[in-house]
Structures are given as C-alpha cells and as structure tokens.
CSV table of C-alpha atoms in Angstrom, one decimal:
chain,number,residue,atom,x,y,z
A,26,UNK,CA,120.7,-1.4,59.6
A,27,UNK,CA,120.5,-1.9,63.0
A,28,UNK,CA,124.2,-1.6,63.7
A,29,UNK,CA,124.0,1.8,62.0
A,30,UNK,CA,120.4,3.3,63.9
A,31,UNK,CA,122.3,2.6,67.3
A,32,UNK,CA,125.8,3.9,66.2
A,33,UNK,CA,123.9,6.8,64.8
A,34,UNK,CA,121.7,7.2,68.2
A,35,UNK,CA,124.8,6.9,70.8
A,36,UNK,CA,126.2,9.8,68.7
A,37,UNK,CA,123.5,12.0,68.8
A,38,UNK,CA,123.5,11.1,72.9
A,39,UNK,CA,126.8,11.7,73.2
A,40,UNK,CA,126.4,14.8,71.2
A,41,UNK,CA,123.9,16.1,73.9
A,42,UNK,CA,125.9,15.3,76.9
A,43,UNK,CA,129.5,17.3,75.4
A,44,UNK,CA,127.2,20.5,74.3
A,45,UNK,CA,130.4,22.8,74.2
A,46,UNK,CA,132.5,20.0,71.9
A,47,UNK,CA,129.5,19.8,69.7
A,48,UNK,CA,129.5,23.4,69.7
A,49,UNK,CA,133.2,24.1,68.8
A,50,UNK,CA,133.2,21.0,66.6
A,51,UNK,CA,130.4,22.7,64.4
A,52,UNK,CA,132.1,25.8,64.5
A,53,UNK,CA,134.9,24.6,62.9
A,54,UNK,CA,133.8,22.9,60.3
A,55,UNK,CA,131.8,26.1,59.4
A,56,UNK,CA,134.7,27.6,58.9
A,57,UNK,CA,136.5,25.1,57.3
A,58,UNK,CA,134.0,25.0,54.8
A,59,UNK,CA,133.6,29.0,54.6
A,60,UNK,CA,137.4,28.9,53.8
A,61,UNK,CA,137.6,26.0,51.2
A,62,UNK,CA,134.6,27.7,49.1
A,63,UNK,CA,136.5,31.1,49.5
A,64,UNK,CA,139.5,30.1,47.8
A,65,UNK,CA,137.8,27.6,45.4
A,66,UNK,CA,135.8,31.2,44.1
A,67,UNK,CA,138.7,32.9,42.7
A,68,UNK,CA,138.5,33.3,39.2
A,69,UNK,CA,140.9,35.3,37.2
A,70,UNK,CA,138.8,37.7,34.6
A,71,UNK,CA,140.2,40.8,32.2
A,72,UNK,CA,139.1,44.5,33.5
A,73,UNK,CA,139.3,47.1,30.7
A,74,UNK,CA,140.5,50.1,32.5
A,75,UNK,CA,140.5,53.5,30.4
A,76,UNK,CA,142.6,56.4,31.1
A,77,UNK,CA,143.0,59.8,29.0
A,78,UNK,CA,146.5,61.1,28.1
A,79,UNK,CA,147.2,64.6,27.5
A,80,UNK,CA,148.7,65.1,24.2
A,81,UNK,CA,147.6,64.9,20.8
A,82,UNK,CA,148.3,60.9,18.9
A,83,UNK,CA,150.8,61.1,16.4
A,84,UNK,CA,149.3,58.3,14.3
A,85,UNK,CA,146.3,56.4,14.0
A,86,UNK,CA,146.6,52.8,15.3
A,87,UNK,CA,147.4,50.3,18.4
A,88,UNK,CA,150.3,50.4,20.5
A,89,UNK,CA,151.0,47.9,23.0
A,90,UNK,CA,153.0,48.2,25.9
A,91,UNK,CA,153.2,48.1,29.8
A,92,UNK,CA,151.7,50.7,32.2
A,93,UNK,CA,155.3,50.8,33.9
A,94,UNK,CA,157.5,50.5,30.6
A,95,UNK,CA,158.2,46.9,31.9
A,96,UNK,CA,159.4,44.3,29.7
A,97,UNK,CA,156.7,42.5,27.6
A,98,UNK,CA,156.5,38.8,26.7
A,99,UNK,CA,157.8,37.7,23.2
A,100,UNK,CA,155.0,36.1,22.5
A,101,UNK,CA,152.7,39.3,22.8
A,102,UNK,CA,155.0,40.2,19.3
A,103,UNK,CA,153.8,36.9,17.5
A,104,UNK,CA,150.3,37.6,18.5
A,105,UNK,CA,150.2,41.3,17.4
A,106,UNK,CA,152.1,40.4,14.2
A,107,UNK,CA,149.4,37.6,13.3
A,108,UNK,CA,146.8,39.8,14.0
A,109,UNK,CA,147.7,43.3,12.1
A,110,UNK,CA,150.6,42.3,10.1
A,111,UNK,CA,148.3,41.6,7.3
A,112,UNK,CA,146.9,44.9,7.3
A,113,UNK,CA,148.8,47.3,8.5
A,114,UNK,CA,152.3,48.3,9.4
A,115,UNK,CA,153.8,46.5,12.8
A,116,UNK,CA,156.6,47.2,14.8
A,117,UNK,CA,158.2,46.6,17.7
A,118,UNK,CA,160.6,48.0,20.1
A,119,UNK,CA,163.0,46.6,21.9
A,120,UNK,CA,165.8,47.9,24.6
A,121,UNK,CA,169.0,47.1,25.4
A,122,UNK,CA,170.6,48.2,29.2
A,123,UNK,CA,173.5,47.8,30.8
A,124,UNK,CA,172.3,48.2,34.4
A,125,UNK,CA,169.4,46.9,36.4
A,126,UNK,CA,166.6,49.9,37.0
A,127,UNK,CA,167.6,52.2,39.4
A,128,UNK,CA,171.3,52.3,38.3
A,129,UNK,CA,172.9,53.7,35.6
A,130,UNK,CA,173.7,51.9,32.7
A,131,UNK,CA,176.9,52.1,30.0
A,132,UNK,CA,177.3,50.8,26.6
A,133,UNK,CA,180.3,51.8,24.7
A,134,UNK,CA,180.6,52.3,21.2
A,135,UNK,CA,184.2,51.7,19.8
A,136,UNK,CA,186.0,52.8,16.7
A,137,UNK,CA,189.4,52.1,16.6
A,138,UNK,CA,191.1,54.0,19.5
A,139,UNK,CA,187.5,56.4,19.9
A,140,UNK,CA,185.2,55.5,22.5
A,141,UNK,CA,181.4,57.1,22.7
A,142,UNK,CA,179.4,55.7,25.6
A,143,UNK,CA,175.6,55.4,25.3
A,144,UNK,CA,173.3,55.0,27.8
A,145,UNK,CA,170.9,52.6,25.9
A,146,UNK,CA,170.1,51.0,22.6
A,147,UNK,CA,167.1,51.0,20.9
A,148,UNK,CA,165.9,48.1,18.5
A,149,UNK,CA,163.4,49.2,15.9
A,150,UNK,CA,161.5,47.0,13.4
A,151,UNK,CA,161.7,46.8,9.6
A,152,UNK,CA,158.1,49.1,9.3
A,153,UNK,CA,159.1,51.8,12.3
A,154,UNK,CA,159.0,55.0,9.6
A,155,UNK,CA,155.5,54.1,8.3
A,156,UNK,CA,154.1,54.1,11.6
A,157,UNK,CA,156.3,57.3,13.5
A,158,UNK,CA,158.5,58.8,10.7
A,159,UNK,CA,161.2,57.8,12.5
A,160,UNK,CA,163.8,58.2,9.5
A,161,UNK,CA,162.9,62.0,9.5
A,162,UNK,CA,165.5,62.3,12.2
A,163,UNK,CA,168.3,61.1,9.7
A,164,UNK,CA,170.4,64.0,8.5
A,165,UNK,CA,173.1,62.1,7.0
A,166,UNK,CA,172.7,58.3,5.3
A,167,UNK,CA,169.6,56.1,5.0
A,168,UNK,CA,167.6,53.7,7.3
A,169,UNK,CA,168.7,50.7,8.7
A,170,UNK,CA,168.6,47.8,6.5
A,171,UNK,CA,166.5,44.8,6.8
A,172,UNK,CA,168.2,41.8,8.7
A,173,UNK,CA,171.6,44.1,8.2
A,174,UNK,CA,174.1,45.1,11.4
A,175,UNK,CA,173.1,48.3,10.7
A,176,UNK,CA,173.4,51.1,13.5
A,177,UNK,CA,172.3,54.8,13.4
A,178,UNK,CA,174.2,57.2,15.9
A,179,UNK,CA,173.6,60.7,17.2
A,180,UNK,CA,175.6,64.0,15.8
A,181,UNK,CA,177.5,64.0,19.2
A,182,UNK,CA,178.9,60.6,19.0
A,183,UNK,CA,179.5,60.9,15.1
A,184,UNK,CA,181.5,63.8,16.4
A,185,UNK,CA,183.2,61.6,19.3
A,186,UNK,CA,184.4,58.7,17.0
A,187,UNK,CA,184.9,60.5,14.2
A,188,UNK,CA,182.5,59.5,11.9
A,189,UNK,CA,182.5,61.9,9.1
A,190,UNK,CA,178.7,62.2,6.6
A,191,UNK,CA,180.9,60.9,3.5
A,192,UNK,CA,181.8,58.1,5.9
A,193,UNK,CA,177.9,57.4,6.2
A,194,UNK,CA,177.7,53.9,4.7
A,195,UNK,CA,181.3,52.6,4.9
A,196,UNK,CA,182.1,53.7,8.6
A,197,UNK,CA,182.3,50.8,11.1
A,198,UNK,CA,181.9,50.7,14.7
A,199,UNK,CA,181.3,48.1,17.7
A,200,UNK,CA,179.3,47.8,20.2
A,201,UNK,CA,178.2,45.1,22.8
A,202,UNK,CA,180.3,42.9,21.2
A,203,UNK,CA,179.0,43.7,17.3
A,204,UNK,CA,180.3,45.1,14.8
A,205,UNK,CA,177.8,47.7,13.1
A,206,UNK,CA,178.0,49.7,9.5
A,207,UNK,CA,177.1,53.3,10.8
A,208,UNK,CA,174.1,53.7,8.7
A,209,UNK,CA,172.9,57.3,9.3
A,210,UNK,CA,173.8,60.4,11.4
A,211,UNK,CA,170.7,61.3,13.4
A,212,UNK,CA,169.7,64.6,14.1
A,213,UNK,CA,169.2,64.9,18.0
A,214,UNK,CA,166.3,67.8,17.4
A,215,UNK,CA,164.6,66.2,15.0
A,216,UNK,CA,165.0,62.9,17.3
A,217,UNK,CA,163.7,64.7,20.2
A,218,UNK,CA,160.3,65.4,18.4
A,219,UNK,CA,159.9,61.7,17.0
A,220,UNK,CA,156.8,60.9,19.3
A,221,UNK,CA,155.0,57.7,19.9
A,222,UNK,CA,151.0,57.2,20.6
A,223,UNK,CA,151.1,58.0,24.1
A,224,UNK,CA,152.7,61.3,22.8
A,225,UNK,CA,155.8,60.4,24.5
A,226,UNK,CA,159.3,59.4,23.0
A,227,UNK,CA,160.1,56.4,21.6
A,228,UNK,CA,163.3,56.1,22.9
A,229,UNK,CA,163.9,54.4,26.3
A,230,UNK,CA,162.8,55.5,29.9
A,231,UNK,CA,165.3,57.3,31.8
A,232,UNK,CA,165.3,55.6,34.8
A,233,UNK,CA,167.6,57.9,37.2
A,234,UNK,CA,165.3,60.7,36.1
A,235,UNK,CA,162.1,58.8,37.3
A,236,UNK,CA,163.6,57.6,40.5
A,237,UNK,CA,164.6,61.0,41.5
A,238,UNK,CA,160.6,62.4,40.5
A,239,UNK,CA,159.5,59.2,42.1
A,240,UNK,CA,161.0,60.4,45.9
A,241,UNK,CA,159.9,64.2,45.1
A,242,UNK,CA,156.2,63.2,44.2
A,243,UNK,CA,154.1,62.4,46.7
A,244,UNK,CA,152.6,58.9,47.0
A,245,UNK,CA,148.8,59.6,46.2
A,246,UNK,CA,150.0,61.4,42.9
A,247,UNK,CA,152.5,58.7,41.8
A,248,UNK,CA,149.6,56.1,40.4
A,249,UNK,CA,148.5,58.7,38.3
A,250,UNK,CA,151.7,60.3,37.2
A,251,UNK,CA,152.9,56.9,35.9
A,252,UNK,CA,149.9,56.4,33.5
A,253,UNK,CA,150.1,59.7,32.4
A,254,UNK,CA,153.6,60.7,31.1
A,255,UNK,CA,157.4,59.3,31.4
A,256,UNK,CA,160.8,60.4,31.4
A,257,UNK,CA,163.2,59.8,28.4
A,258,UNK,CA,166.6,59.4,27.4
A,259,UNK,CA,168.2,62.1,25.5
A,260,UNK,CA,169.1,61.4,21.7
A,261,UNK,CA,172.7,61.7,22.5
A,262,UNK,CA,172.5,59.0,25.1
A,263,UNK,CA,170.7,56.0,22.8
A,264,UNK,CA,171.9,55.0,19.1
A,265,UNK,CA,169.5,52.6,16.9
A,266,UNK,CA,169.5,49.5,15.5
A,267,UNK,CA,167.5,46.5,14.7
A,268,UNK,CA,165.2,45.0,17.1
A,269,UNK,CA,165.8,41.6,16.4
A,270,UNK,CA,169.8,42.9,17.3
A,271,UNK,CA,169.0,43.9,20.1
A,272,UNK,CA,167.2,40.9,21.1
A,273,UNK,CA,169.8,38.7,20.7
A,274,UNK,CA,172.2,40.7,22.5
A,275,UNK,CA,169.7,39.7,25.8
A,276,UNK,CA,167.7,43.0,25.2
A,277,UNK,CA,164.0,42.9,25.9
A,278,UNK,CA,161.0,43.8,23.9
A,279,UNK,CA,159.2,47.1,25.4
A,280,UNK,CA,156.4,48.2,23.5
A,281,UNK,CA,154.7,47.4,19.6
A,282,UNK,CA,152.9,49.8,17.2
C-alpha cells in the first residue's frame, strides 16, 4: 500500500511540474475516448420512407422491388413466397441482359437460318395473369406452361423468323443457348398497356434511354425523377419466358407482385 501512495504521489508531482504534457496527454485521451464511443454508437435501424406515384394501381396488392430497378436478393423471393403464397397470388420477375448498364445489350433468337435479336428477356412466374393480366397481350396461342421451355415472342419477331399463328405450339426457336416451343404471339399494343403497381411496364428498364435523361436532367431533379417513373423497353425488343429460365441462364430477379 505504501509502494502504491508514493508511486501514485510522484505522479501527481511529476504531473504538476510537465503542465503542458499533462495537458496534451488529457487531451488525447478525450478524444480517443470521444472517437471509440462514436463509432461504438452506430446502430443500423429500418426508416419507412413514403413517396406518392402519379398514376392510378392496376391491382390491389404488394410489389417488391428496388428504388433504382437494381437486382434483388433471391432470398427476398422465398420470404415473399412464405409470407403471401398462401393467400394470394405471387410472382416474380426476373431479367435477363446481355450487356452491363449503360451499354447496350443483344440476345439473339434463332430459327433455322432466321435471326431476331432482342434486347432483353423477361422471366415471369406461374401466377403473373392473376396478378397483371399479362396473357391479355397474347393474340395467337396460350400462356407459358408451368416448368415448360416455353417462350412468347412479339408480332415483329414472329414476322422475322417466320413463325406463322398455326405454327403457335409446334414452332421452335433458340435462344441463349435454349431451345424454346414458341408458345404465343404477343400483341406489342396490348403489351405496351400491360402495367405494373407503380403504373409502369413490366417489362425491363431501358437503360440507354435513362442514361441519356439522366445527362439532360439536372441533378436536384434526378432523386426525384428516379422514384417517380422509368423508362421501358419496347415490346418488340423483349420476348417472355419463365422466370425460373431465366434464372438459370445467370439472369437476376428484379421485382415480385
């Protein structure tokens, strides 16, 4: 005890005789300590943030997907499934490009010696009519079929590789590497109106189109102008298949309804 009263009372005298070292040492371990308590403090927490789209919904329900159309986890599909699935209709919607964002992407379509070249696919799931009415936009043939290669193509590539409406059903065609049975002939119009909850398109984002707005809109309106509405492909540029296609052919899942 003694020991530690006069190493304790040499340090308090030595303390008064340095009187800047015992002020920069206290100093720093203010901020040392300021510092460690700082970063120990950060929490992650969940903000709800709510934002009104223009548009009217085109079904009641939930949709899920990424303020910047970016590609979702997998896992957000299991979830959502467990969840609803029960209950209601689920869905989910998966993309398949060629290209990175910002450049354009290419994926041919081949029949025989006829060659149609899409800009994007789009995966659907099984219950995709009972939640947009997507099969609405057939005009020749039927929906995909469950778990089938099944593939739906626009009037201007039915056109290109020569897929006549009697040939609805027997017609084959490739693509990425699969062979597909040309299900249905869509009709681009009635495509073009086919509308998601956001009260935009459910086929992919055009991502030339929203570079180019991108550089034209001014920085203080681009936050706002991505929540509110985005660019699609045209009909003619994206056929339709089967999400979990498209996922095995390294596609990624976008959004779920």
């Amino acid at each position: 005890i003694q020991a530690s009263s006069a190493a304790f009372l040499l340090g308090i005298a030595n303390m008064r005789r340095r009187v800047m070292r015992t002020t920069l040492t206290c100093v720093t371990l203010i901020l040392l300590t300021f510092t460690v308590l700082s970063f120990t403090s950060v929490v992650s927490s969940v903000r709800i943030n709510r934002v009104r789209l223009k548009g009217t919904p085109s079904y009641i329900g939930f949709m899920l997907r990424s303020a910047t159309w970016e590609p979702i986890e997998r896992g957000a599909w299991e979830a959502f499934d467990n969840d609803f699935a029960r209950l209601y209709p689920v869905s989910i919607r998966a993309w398949f490009l060629s290209a990175l964002v910002g450049n354009q992407s290419y994926v041919d379509c081949v029949r025989g010696d006829k060659v149609y070249t899409y800009t994007a696919l789009l995966g659907i799931g099984d219950r995709e009519n009972d939640i947009t009415g997507v099969n609405r936009a057939i005009k020749y043939g039927g929906p995909l079929r469950p778990g089938g290669n099944d593939i739906l193509i626009p009037e201007s590539a039915a056109k290109i590789l020569e897929v006549r409406p009697e040939e609805v059903g027997r017609a084959r065609v490739s693509c990425v590497g699969i062979d597909f049975t040309v299900a249905g002939i869509i009709d681009e119009k009635a495509m073009k109106k086919v509308q998601d909850l956001d009260s935009e398109s459910i086929l992919p984002v055009n991502y030339l189109l929203m570079e180019e707005r991108r550089r034209a809109t001014p920085m203080s309106r681009m936050g706002r102008e991505q929540l509110q509405r985005y660019l699609h492909l045209e009909p003619g540029e994206v056929a339709v298949v089967s999400a979990p296609v498209v996922l095995n052919a390294a596609g990624t899942l976008r959004s779920l309804a």
